[in-house]
Structure formats: C-alpha cells, structure tokens
PDB file of C-alpha atoms in Angstrom:
ATOM      1  CA  HIS I 767     241.440 152.292  20.164  1.00  0.00           C
ATOM      2  CA  ALA I 768     242.111 148.874  20.781  1.00  0.00           C
ATOM      3  CA  GLN I 769     241.061 149.615  23.247  1.00  0.00           C
ATOM      4  CA  CYS I 770     237.050 150.646  22.476  1.00  0.00           C
ATOM      5  CA  VAL I 771     235.574 148.786  20.091  1.00  0.00           C
ATOM      6  CA  ASP I 772     233.566 151.608  18.596  1.00  0.00           C
ATOM      7  CA  GLU I 773     232.376 149.040  15.489  1.00  0.00           C
ATOM      8  CA  GLU I 774     230.450 151.633  13.256  1.00  0.00           C
ATOM      9  CA  LEU I 775     234.296 153.820  13.629  1.00  0.00           C
ATOM     10  CA  TRP I 776     236.050 150.620  13.396  1.00  0.00           C
ATOM     11  CA  HIS I 777     233.914 149.942   9.419  1.00  0.00           C
ATOM     12  CA  VAL I 778     234.952 152.886   8.823  1.00  0.00           C
ATOM     13  CA  VAL I 779     238.323 153.763   9.033  1.00  0.00           C
ATOM     14  CA  SER I 780     239.297 149.585   7.739  1.00  0.00           C
ATOM     15  CA  ASP I 781     236.598 150.504   4.826  1.00  0.00           C
ATOM     16  CA  SER I 782     238.960 153.716   3.838  1.00  0.00           C
ATOM     17  CA  LEU I 783     242.743 151.578   4.814  1.00  0.00           C
ATOM     18  CA  GLY I 784     243.763 151.054   0.886  1.00  0.00           C
ATOM     19  CA  THR I 785     243.843 154.837   0.907  1.00  0.00           C
ATOM     20  CA  LEU I 786     245.122 155.378   4.362  1.00  0.00           C
ATOM     21  CA  PHE I 787     249.214 153.532   3.306  1.00  0.00           C
ATOM     22  CA  VAL I 788     249.598 155.377   0.625  1.00  0.00           C
ATOM     23  CA  ASP I 789     253.148 154.587   1.456  1.00  0.00           C
ATOM     24  CA  ALA I 790     252.862 152.005   4.104  1.00  0.00           C
ATOM     25  CA  GLU I 791     256.200 150.370   5.927  1.00  0.00           C
ATOM     26  CA  GLY I 792     256.903 147.793   8.765  1.00  0.00           C
ATOM     27  CA  LYS I 793     256.245 150.093  11.284  1.00  0.00           C
ATOM     28  CA  ALA I 794     252.719 151.353  10.580  1.00  0.00           C
ATOM     29  CA  LEU I 795     251.953 147.820   9.629  1.00  0.00           C
ATOM     30  CA  SER I 796     252.560 146.716  12.909  1.00  0.00           C
ATOM     31  CA  VAL I 797     250.306 148.977  14.059  1.00  0.00           C
ATOM     32  CA  ALA I 798     247.868 149.182  12.589  1.00  0.00           C
ATOM     33  CA  ALA I 799     248.082 144.521  12.836  1.00  0.00           C
ATOM     34  CA  ASN I 800     247.967 144.739  16.457  1.00  0.00           C
ATOM     35  CA  ALA I 801     245.208 147.344  16.728  1.00  0.00           C
ATOM     36  CA  TYR I 802     242.815 145.203  15.527  1.00  0.00           C
ATOM     37  CA  ALA I 803     243.870 141.962  16.780  1.00  0.00           C
ATOM     38  CA  ARG I 804     244.106 143.910  19.986  1.00  0.00           C
ATOM     39  CA  ALA I 805     240.350 144.949  19.823  1.00  0.00           C
ATOM     40  CA  GLY I 806     239.488 141.526  18.552  1.00  0.00           C
ATOM     41  CA  PHE I 807     237.629 142.997  15.193  1.00  0.00           C
ATOM     42  CA  ARG I 808     238.517 141.007  12.423  1.00  0.00           C
ATOM     43  CA  HIS I 809     238.180 143.266   9.096  1.00  0.00           C
ATOM     44  CA  ASP I 810     238.587 141.196   5.672  1.00  0.00           C
ATOM     45  CA  GLY I 811     239.655 144.210   4.032  1.00  0.00           C
ATOM     46  CA  ALA I 812     241.712 145.454   6.857  1.00  0.00           C
ATOM     47  CA  SER I 813     243.353 142.570   6.658  1.00  0.00           C
ATOM     48  CA  ALA I 814     243.892 142.342   2.882  1.00  0.00           C
ATOM     49  CA  THR I 815     245.285 145.832   3.519  1.00  0.00           C
ATOM     50  CA  ILE I 816     248.064 144.676   5.683  1.00  0.00           C
ATOM     51  CA  SER I 817     248.990 141.161   4.119  1.00  0.00           C
ATOM     52  CA  SER I 818     249.143 142.981   0.157  1.00  0.00           C
ATOM     53  CA  TRP I 819     251.383 146.182   1.656  1.00  0.00           C
ATOM     54  CA  ALA I 820     253.615 143.300   3.314  1.00  0.00           C
ATOM     55  CA  LEU I 821     254.022 140.583   0.415  1.00  0.00           C
ATOM     56  CA  ALA I 822     255.111 144.833  -1.257  1.00  0.00           C
ATOM     57  CA  LEU I 823     257.808 145.461   1.909  1.00  0.00           C
ATOM     58  CA  ALA I 824     258.586 140.819   1.676  1.00  0.00           C
ATOM     59  CA  ARG I 825     259.503 141.158  -2.587  1.00  0.00           C
ATOM     60  CA  GLN I 826     261.820 144.433  -1.465  1.00  0.00           C
ATOM     61  CA  GLY I 827     263.498 142.125   1.554  1.00  0.00           C
ATOM     62  CA  ALA I 828     262.831 144.834   3.937  1.00  0.00           C
ATOM     63  CA  LEU I 829     260.530 142.928   6.119  1.00  0.00           C
ATOM     64  CA  GLU I 830     261.810 143.175   9.526  1.00  0.00           C
ATOM     65  CA  GLY I 831     262.726 140.780  12.512  1.00  0.00           C
ATOM     66  CA  ARG I 832     259.745 142.758  15.334  1.00  0.00           C
ATOM     67  CA  THR I 833     257.029 143.138  11.801  1.00  0.00           C
ATOM     68  CA  VAL I 834     256.717 139.537  10.816  1.00  0.00           C
ATOM     69  CA  ALA I 835     256.438 138.651  14.818  1.00  0.00           C
ATOM     70  CA  THR I 836     253.305 141.320  14.830  1.00  0.00           C
ATOM     71  CA  LEU I 837     251.346 139.978  12.141  1.00  0.00           C
ATOM     72  CA  VAL I 838     251.714 136.448  12.854  1.00  0.00           C
ATOM     73  CA  ASN I 839     250.690 137.365  16.172  1.00  0.00           C
ATOM     74  CA  ALA I 840     247.742 138.739  15.192  1.00  0.00           C
ATOM     75  CA  PHE I 841     246.933 137.386  12.511  1.00  0.00           C
ATOM     76  CA  SER I 842     246.391 134.004  14.424  1.00  0.00           C
ATOM     77  CA  LYS I 843     244.738 136.113  16.958  1.00  0.00           C
ATOM     78  CA  LEU I 844     241.677 136.748  14.464  1.00  0.00           C
ATOM     79  CA  ARG I 845     242.211 133.406  12.656  1.00  0.00           C
ATOM     80  CA  VAL I 846     243.174 134.556   9.136  1.00  0.00           C
ATOM     81  CA  HIS I 847     244.465 132.773   7.222  1.00  0.00           C
ATOM     82  CA  ASP I 848     245.891 134.233   4.657  1.00  0.00           C
ATOM     83  CA  PRO I 849     248.351 130.923   2.635  1.00  0.00           C
ATOM     84  CA  PRO I 850     250.546 133.638   1.342  1.00  0.00           C
ATOM     85  CA  LEU I 851     251.179 135.407   3.169  1.00  0.00           C
ATOM     86  CA  LEU I 852     252.447 132.532   5.428  1.00  0.00           C
ATOM     87  CA  ASP I 853     254.916 131.697   3.235  1.00  0.00           C
ATOM     88  CA  THR I 854     255.698 133.807   2.596  1.00  0.00           C
ATOM     89  CA  LEU I 855     256.545 134.623   5.875  1.00  0.00           C
ATOM     90  CA  ALA I 856     257.510 131.733   6.492  1.00  0.00           C
ATOM     91  CA  ASP I 857     260.613 131.749   3.356  1.00  0.00           C
ATOM     92  CA  HIS I 858     261.506 135.652   4.504  1.00  0.00           C
ATOM     93  CA  LEU I 859     261.745 133.863   8.220  1.00  0.00           C
ATOM     94  CA  LEU I 860     263.301 130.975   6.276  1.00  0.00           C
ATOM     95  CA  THR I 861     266.156 133.310   4.953  1.00  0.00           C
ATOM     96  CA  GLY I 862     267.660 134.617   8.342  1.00  0.00           C
ATOM     97  CA  ARG I 863     267.943 137.761   7.291  1.00  0.00           C
ATOM     98  CA  PRO I 864     265.446 139.679   9.917  1.00  0.00           C
ATOM     99  CA  ALA I 865     266.880 139.978  13.354  1.00  0.00           C
ATOM    100  CA  LEU I 866     264.917 138.769  16.238  1.00  0.00           C
ATOM    101  CA  ASN I 867     264.718 138.940  19.584  1.00  0.00           C
ATOM    102  CA  ALA I 868     262.753 137.357  22.401  1.00  0.00           C
ATOM    103  CA  LEU I 869     259.394 139.272  21.896  1.00  0.00           C
ATOM    104  CA  ASP I 870     259.481 138.163  18.103  1.00  0.00           C
ATOM    105  CA  ILE I 871     260.194 134.910  18.559  1.00  0.00           C
ATOM    106  CA  ALA I 872     257.839 133.985  21.397  1.00  0.00           C
ATOM    107  CA  LEU I 873     255.265 135.884  19.500  1.00  0.00           C
ATOM    108  CA  ILE I 874     256.771 134.194  15.539  1.00  0.00           C
ATOM    109  CA  VAL I 875     256.133 130.212  17.417  1.00  0.00           C
ATOM    110  CA  ASN I 876     253.265 131.162  19.877  1.00  0.00           C
ATOM    111  CA  GLY I 877     250.949 132.611  16.516  1.00  0.00           C
ATOM    112  CA  TRP I 878     252.774 129.530  14.485  1.00  0.00           C
ATOM    113  CA  ALA I 879     250.729 127.520  16.169  1.00  0.00           C
ATOM    114  CA  ARG I 880     247.090 129.292  16.458  1.00  0.00           C
ATOM    115  CA  PHE I 881     247.521 128.266  12.543  1.00  0.00           C
ATOM    116  CA  ASP I 882     245.397 124.820  11.414  1.00  0.00           C
ATOM    117  CA  ARG I 883     248.632 124.042   9.043  1.00  0.00           C
ATOM    118  CA  GLN I 884     250.771 121.509  10.196  1.00  0.00           C
ATOM    119  CA  ASP I 885     253.774 123.816   9.322  1.00  0.00           C
ATOM    120  CA  GLY I 886     256.751 122.792  11.251  1.00  0.00           C
ATOM    121  CA  ARG I 887     259.423 124.953   9.320  1.00  0.00           C
ATOM    122  CA  VAL I 888     259.346 128.212  10.844  1.00  0.00           C
ATOM    123  CA  LEU I 889     260.403 126.335  13.887  1.00  0.00           C
ATOM    124  CA  GLN I 890     263.197 124.897  12.532  1.00  0.00           C
ATOM    125  CA  ALA I 891     264.386 128.164  11.393  1.00  0.00           C
ATOM    126  CA  LEU I 892     264.532 129.219  14.406  1.00  0.00           C
ATOM    127  CA  ARG I 893     265.599 127.222  16.315  1.00  0.00           C
ATOM    128  CA  GLY I 894     269.280 128.793  16.699  1.00  0.00           C
ATOM    129  CA  PRO I 895     266.925 132.476  17.613  1.00  0.00           C
ATOM    130  CA  MET I 896     265.619 130.157  20.145  1.00  0.00           C
ATOM    131  CA  LEU I 897     268.968 128.722  21.287  1.00  0.00           C
ATOM    132  CA  ARG I 898     271.124 131.754  21.224  1.00  0.00           C
ATOM    133  CA  ASN I 899     268.401 133.842  22.580  1.00  0.00           C
ATOM    134  CA  MET I 900     267.836 131.222  25.959  1.00  0.00           C
ATOM    135  CA  GLN I 901     268.825 133.755  28.929  1.00  0.00           C
ATOM    136  CA  ASP I 902     266.129 136.199  27.428  1.00  0.00           C
ATOM    137  CA  PHE I 903     263.041 134.450  27.632  1.00  0.00           C
ATOM    138  CA  SER I 904     260.562 134.954  31.017  1.00  0.00           C
ATOM    139  CA  VAL I 905     258.591 132.195  31.411  1.00  0.00           C
ATOM    140  CA  GLN I 906     255.601 133.165  29.096  1.00  0.00           C
ATOM    141  CA  HIS I 907     257.969 133.000  26.643  1.00  0.00           C
ATOM    142  CA  LEU I 908     259.620 129.810  27.608  1.00  0.00           C
ATOM    143  CA  ALA I 909     255.519 127.753  27.266  1.00  0.00           C
ATOM    144  CA  MET I 910     254.570 129.083  24.829  1.00  0.00           C
ATOM    145  CA  ILE I 911     258.085 127.776  23.190  1.00  0.00           C
ATOM    146  CA  ALA I 912     257.346 124.241  24.490  1.00  0.00           C
ATOM    147  CA  HIS I 913     253.778 124.849  23.741  1.00  0.00           C
ATOM    148  CA  ALA I 914     254.731 125.058  20.294  1.00  0.00           C
ATOM    149  CA  HIS I 915     256.811 121.876  19.938  1.00  0.00           C
ATOM    150  CA  GLY I 916     253.972 120.076  21.891  1.00  0.00           C
ATOM    151  CA  HIS I 917     251.993 121.479  18.789  1.00  0.00           C
ATOM    152  CA  PHE I 918     254.081 120.130  16.100  1.00  0.00           C
ATOM    153  CA  ASN I 919     255.450 117.267  17.371  1.00  0.00           C
ATOM    154  CA  LEU I 920     259.004 118.330  17.956  1.00  0.00           C
ATOM    155  CA  THR I 921     261.274 116.727  19.401  1.00  0.00           C
ATOM    156  CA  ASP I 922     264.131 119.024  20.523  1.00  0.00           C
ATOM    157  CA  GLU I 923     266.486 117.800  22.532  1.00  0.00           C
ATOM    158  CA  GLU I 924     268.951 120.165  22.671  1.00  0.00           C
ATOM    159  CA  LEU I 925     266.427 123.117  23.036  1.00  0.00           C
ATOM    160  CA  LEU I 926     263.985 121.966  24.923  1.00  0.00           C
ATOM    161  CA  THR I 927     266.443 120.275  27.300  1.00  0.00           C
ATOM    162  CA  SER I 928     268.281 124.099  27.479  1.00  0.00           C
ATOM    163  CA  LEU I 929     264.620 125.591  27.969  1.00  0.00           C
ATOM    164  CA  ALA I 930     263.110 122.704  31.691  1.00  0.00           C
ATOM    165  CA  ALA I 931     266.707 124.626  33.061  1.00  0.00           C
ATOM    166  CA  ARG I 932     265.964 127.859  31.820  1.00  0.00           C
ATOM    167  CA  LEU I 933     262.953 127.280  34.009  1.00  0.00           C
ATOM    168  CA  GLN I 934     264.924 125.088  36.875  1.00  0.00           C
ATOM    169  CA  ALA I 935     267.137 128.307  37.121  1.00  0.00           C
ATOM    170  CA  HIS I 936     263.559 131.283  36.936  1.00  0.00           C
ATOM    171  CA  CYS I 937     262.746 128.066  39.819  1.00  0.00           C
ATOM    172  CA  GLN I 938     266.645 129.027  41.605  1.00  0.00           C
ATOM    173  CA  SER I 939     265.145 132.355  42.125  1.00  0.00           C
ATOM    174  CA  GLY I 940     263.082 132.337  44.254  1.00  0.00           C
ATOM    175  CA  GLU I 941     259.528 131.777  41.415  1.00  0.00           C
ATOM    176  CA  PRO I 942     257.845 129.524  40.494  1.00  0.00           C
ATOM    177  CA  VAL I 943     255.760 128.946  37.572  1.00  0.00           C
ATOM    178  CA  SER I 944     252.571 129.833  37.102  1.00  0.00           C
ATOM    179  CA  ASP I 945     249.927 127.753  37.546  1.00  0.00           C
ATOM    180  CA  ARG I 946     249.103 127.773  33.606  1.00  0.00           C
ATOM    181  CA  HIS I 947     252.378 127.758  32.517  1.00  0.00           C
ATOM    182  CA  LEU I 948     254.025 125.344  34.188  1.00  0.00           C
ATOM    183  CA  ALA I 949     250.452 122.900  32.570  1.00  0.00           C
ATOM    184  CA  SER I 950     250.996 124.228  29.384  1.00  0.00           C
ATOM    185  CA  ILE I 951     254.575 123.114  29.284  1.00  0.00           C
ATOM    186  CA  VAL I 952     253.887 119.843  30.950  1.00  0.00           C
ATOM    187  CA  HIS I 953     251.514 117.797  29.082  1.00  0.00           C
ATOM    188  CA  ALA I 954     253.399 119.749  25.850  1.00  0.00           C
ATOM    189  CA  LEU I 955     256.765 117.793  26.390  1.00  0.00           C
ATOM    190  CA  VAL I 956     255.769 115.295  28.306  1.00  0.00           C
ATOM    191  CA  VAL I 957     252.296 114.101  26.930  1.00  0.00           C
ATOM    192  CA  ARG I 958     252.588 115.165  24.484  1.00  0.00           C
ATOM    193  CA  LEU I 959     256.226 114.759  23.990  1.00  0.00           C
ATOM    194  CA  GLY I 960     257.391 112.103  25.808  1.00  0.00           C
ATOM    195  CA  MET I 961     260.600 114.304  27.254  1.00  0.00           C
ATOM    196  CA  GLN I 962     261.833 113.597  30.494  1.00  0.00           C
ATOM    197  CA  PRO I 963     264.039 116.567  31.319  1.00  0.00           C
ATOM    198  CA  PRO I 964     265.968 115.698  34.564  1.00  0.00           C
ATOM    199  CA  ASP I 965     265.472 119.552  35.033  1.00  0.00           C
ATOM    200  CA  LEU I 966     261.718 120.154  34.552  1.00  0.00           C
ATOM    201  CA  ALA I 967     261.763 117.535  37.204  1.00  0.00           C
ATOM    202  CA  ARG I 968     263.453 119.561  39.578  1.00  0.00           C
ATOM    203  CA  VAL I 969     260.119 122.399  37.721  1.00  0.00           C
ATOM    204  CA  VAL I 970     257.161 120.799  39.041  1.00  0.00           C
ATOM    205  CA  GLU I 971     258.846 119.548  42.698  1.00  0.00           C
ATOM    206  CA  TYR I 972     259.520 123.967  43.696  1.00  0.00           C
ATOM    207  CA  SER I 973     256.757 124.994  41.188  1.00  0.00           C
ATOM    208  CA  LEU I 974     253.982 122.500  41.713  1.00  0.00           C
ATOM    209  CA  PRO I 975     253.102 122.295  45.608  1.00  0.00           C
ATOM    210  CA  ARG I 976     253.312 126.362  45.857  1.00  0.00           C
ATOM    211  CA  ILE I 977     250.621 126.580  42.823  1.00  0.00           C
ATOM    212  CA  ILE I 978     248.384 123.667  42.894  1.00  0.00           C
ATOM    213  CA  ARG I 979     245.479 126.269  44.551  1.00  0.00           C
ATOM    214  CA  SER I 980     245.274 128.861  41.984  1.00  0.00           C
ATOM    215  CA  MET I 981     244.782 125.905  38.665  1.00  0.00           C
ATOM    216  CA  ASP I 982     241.703 125.277  37.787  1.00  0.00           C
ATOM    217  CA  ARG I 983     240.911 122.196  37.186  1.00  0.00           C
ATOM    218  CA  ARG I 984     241.426 121.762  33.459  1.00  0.00           C
ATOM    219  CA  ASP I 985     245.141 122.741  34.659  1.00  0.00           C
ATOM    220  CA  ILE I 986     245.096 120.108  37.011  1.00  0.00           C
ATOM    221  CA  VAL I 987     243.931 117.457  34.975  1.00  0.00           C
ATOM    222  CA  LEU I 988     247.260 118.081  32.491  1.00  0.00           C
ATOM    223  CA  THR I 989     249.671 118.472  35.118  1.00  0.00           C
ATOM    224  CA  VAL I 990     248.886 116.201  37.854  1.00  0.00           C
ATOM    225  CA  PRO I 991     248.227 112.813  35.312  1.00  0.00           C
ATOM    226  CA  ALA I 992     251.364 112.848  33.894  1.00  0.00           C
ATOM    227  CA  LEU I 993     253.430 113.200  37.074  1.00  0.00           C
ATOM    228  CA  ALA I 994     253.273 109.700  36.602  1.00  0.00           C
ATOM    229  CA  GLN I 995     255.642 110.361  33.919  1.00  0.00           C
ATOM    230  CA  LEU I 996     258.492 111.491  35.566  1.00  0.00           C
ATOM    231  CA  PRO I 997     260.551 109.171  36.703  1.00  0.00           C
ATOM    232  CA  GLY I 998     262.965 111.616  37.953  1.00  0.00           C
ATOM    233  CA  LEU I 999     259.939 113.716  40.097  1.00  0.00           C
ATOM    234  CA  GLN I1000     261.159 113.255  43.932  1.00  0.00           C
ATOM    235  CA  ALA I1001     258.433 112.841  45.394  1.00  0.00           C
ATOM    236  CA  THR I1002     258.424 114.000  48.899  1.00  0.00           C
ATOM    237  CA  ARG I1003     255.943 114.652  52.215  1.00  0.00           C
ATOM    238  CA  GLU I1004     256.544 117.857  51.612  1.00  0.00           C
ATOM    239  CA  PHE I1005     255.782 117.334  47.632  1.00  0.00           C
ATOM    240  CA  LEU I1006     252.553 115.422  48.254  1.00  0.00           C
ATOM    241  CA  GLU I1007     250.184 116.735  51.012  1.00  0.00           C
ATOM    242  CA  PRO I1008     249.641 120.424  49.247  1.00  0.00           C
ATOM    243  CA  VAL I1009     249.009 118.325  45.813  1.00  0.00           C
ATOM    244  CA  PHE I1010     247.014 116.218  46.978  1.00  0.00           C
ATOM    245  CA  ALA I1011     245.186 117.812  49.515  1.00  0.00           C
ATOM    246  CA  HIS I1012     243.733 119.888  46.661  1.00  0.00           C
ATOM    247  CA  CYS I1013     242.634 117.289  44.671  1.00  0.00           C
ATOM    248  CA  VAL I1014     240.843 115.209  47.090  1.00  0.00           C
ATOM    249  CA  ASP I1015     239.475 118.874  47.665  1.00  0.00           C
ATOM    250  CA  VAL I1016     238.294 119.856  43.766  1.00  0.00           C
ATOM    251  CA  PHE I1017     237.908 115.819  43.212  1.00  0.00           C
ATOM    252  CA  GLY I1018     234.160 116.026  42.931  1.00  0.00           C
ATOM    253  CA  GLN I1019     234.226 118.662  40.593  1.00  0.00           C
ATOM    254  CA  LEU I1020     236.554 116.583  37.870  1.00  0.00           C
ATOM    255  CA  THR I1021     234.618 114.918  34.928  1.00  0.00           C
ATOM    256  CA  GLU I1022     234.491 110.943  34.909  1.00  0.00           C
ATOM    257  CA  ASN I1023     237.557 110.962  31.936  1.00  0.00           C
ATOM    258  CA  ALA I1024     239.870 113.144  33.974  1.00  0.00           C
ATOM    259  CA  VAL I1025     239.470 110.407  37.408  1.00  0.00           C
ATOM    260  CA  VAL I1026     240.450 107.925  35.021  1.00  0.00           C
TER     261      VAL I1026
END
C-alpha cells in the first residue's frame, strides 16, 4: 500500500496501529515507518505509536542501526518533529552501540539535516563510522554527507577531504558525478563551508562538462558561480566551452539575482 495511497484505508490502519503492535520489535517499526514515508501519509496517532515503541526499545538498548536509520529517514520525510524521540536516538547513537553500514549512516545524516534543529551531535558521533565506511559510500551517499555538513556548518577537513578523494576515485572509473549530486556537493563544500579540496576541483573538471546540459537552472546557479572559489580548478578549453556555452543558452531563463 506504500505505492498507492488509499486514505480511508490508511486512516483505518493508523487508528488501530496501537493495538496491532502487541509486542513490537525493531523490524516491525522499520517496516511501518518506511511505509508511511513512502506513501507520504502523515498520521499523528500512528507516529506517536511508532515513537513510543521506539523509545521503549531504546531504553532496553534494543534499537538496531537499521531501525534508527529508518526512523530518522521516515520521520524527517514526514516532517514529524518529535523532540523526545530525536533526543533519545541521538543519545543512542552517541553511545556507539548500534552497528551501522554505509546506507544506515547516509540515511541518518541526511534525515538529521532535514529536521529543524541545529544539533550537529549526531554527525560528530558518526564521524568514525563515516571514515571507516568511506569506500562503501555511493555518490548519492557522499552528496548526503556533504549536504549535512554544510547544513550544520561543520568543517571536518579530514573527513571531507576523504569524501572528495572518494568522489575523484568514482570519476576515475569513468563515471561523472550526476547533475543534482554535483550541485549539492559543490554548494555544501565550497559555498557553505569555504573548502577547496584539490580532489573536488578534479571532480568538477571531469564531471561538469559532461553533465552541464542536464542541469536545471537551480543546479547551474548553485554550481557555476562557485567555480571562482575553486583556485585549483584547471579551466581548460575543453572545460570552458561546454560549460559556458550552456550558460549562454540558458542566460535568458535565469533571474536577475542569479545573473549578478
């Protein structure tokens, strides 16, 4: 039902969720939370039920990494701001108890950045796991991590330099970083954090000429003006021609602020 929202059915199930969870465990909570997030269906009663069971499992030390990741991702997508649950999940992560893989980490840091709370403790708690899992992160995961650090204004030279090196390794395999991911990464590292990792310049040199024509106006505005803040960028003819030819093509579609 997560692919097809029948609101009447969702309300019936949601109103009864408290009685359905007789003895909830982490996997059941993950499945339920993920279903609501995929359907984009917010029900305060169901959210409260899921939260209460998650708090109970956390008190028992029984929340696994995937459950924490799914809860953070789901509640952030649904804009369910539950301070007691978020504080508990943050404390749980700070203990270092739950085992986390690359996907878990990416979901947590990306979800945490969606919440309207300036609390970078979770990213700091996950610093070690992020470094240890760096080789396992996809480009999408790396974009999530970069965005979260930009959101919380956390400049971690070692981690983010390692992230840029991982992106460069991806490009060296023959795959450019995609339009949306490149824009997010450049904006986070260069504009928000003022970082200039040499590997990021190499990533931009390789990727931007190849994907510039698939960029929408917003991504162009996030990426192209920031190039002036990458002093290591080698603006060769092969780089400049496709990039600025496309900028000229879309010039008339840009707002006055973007042009300036």
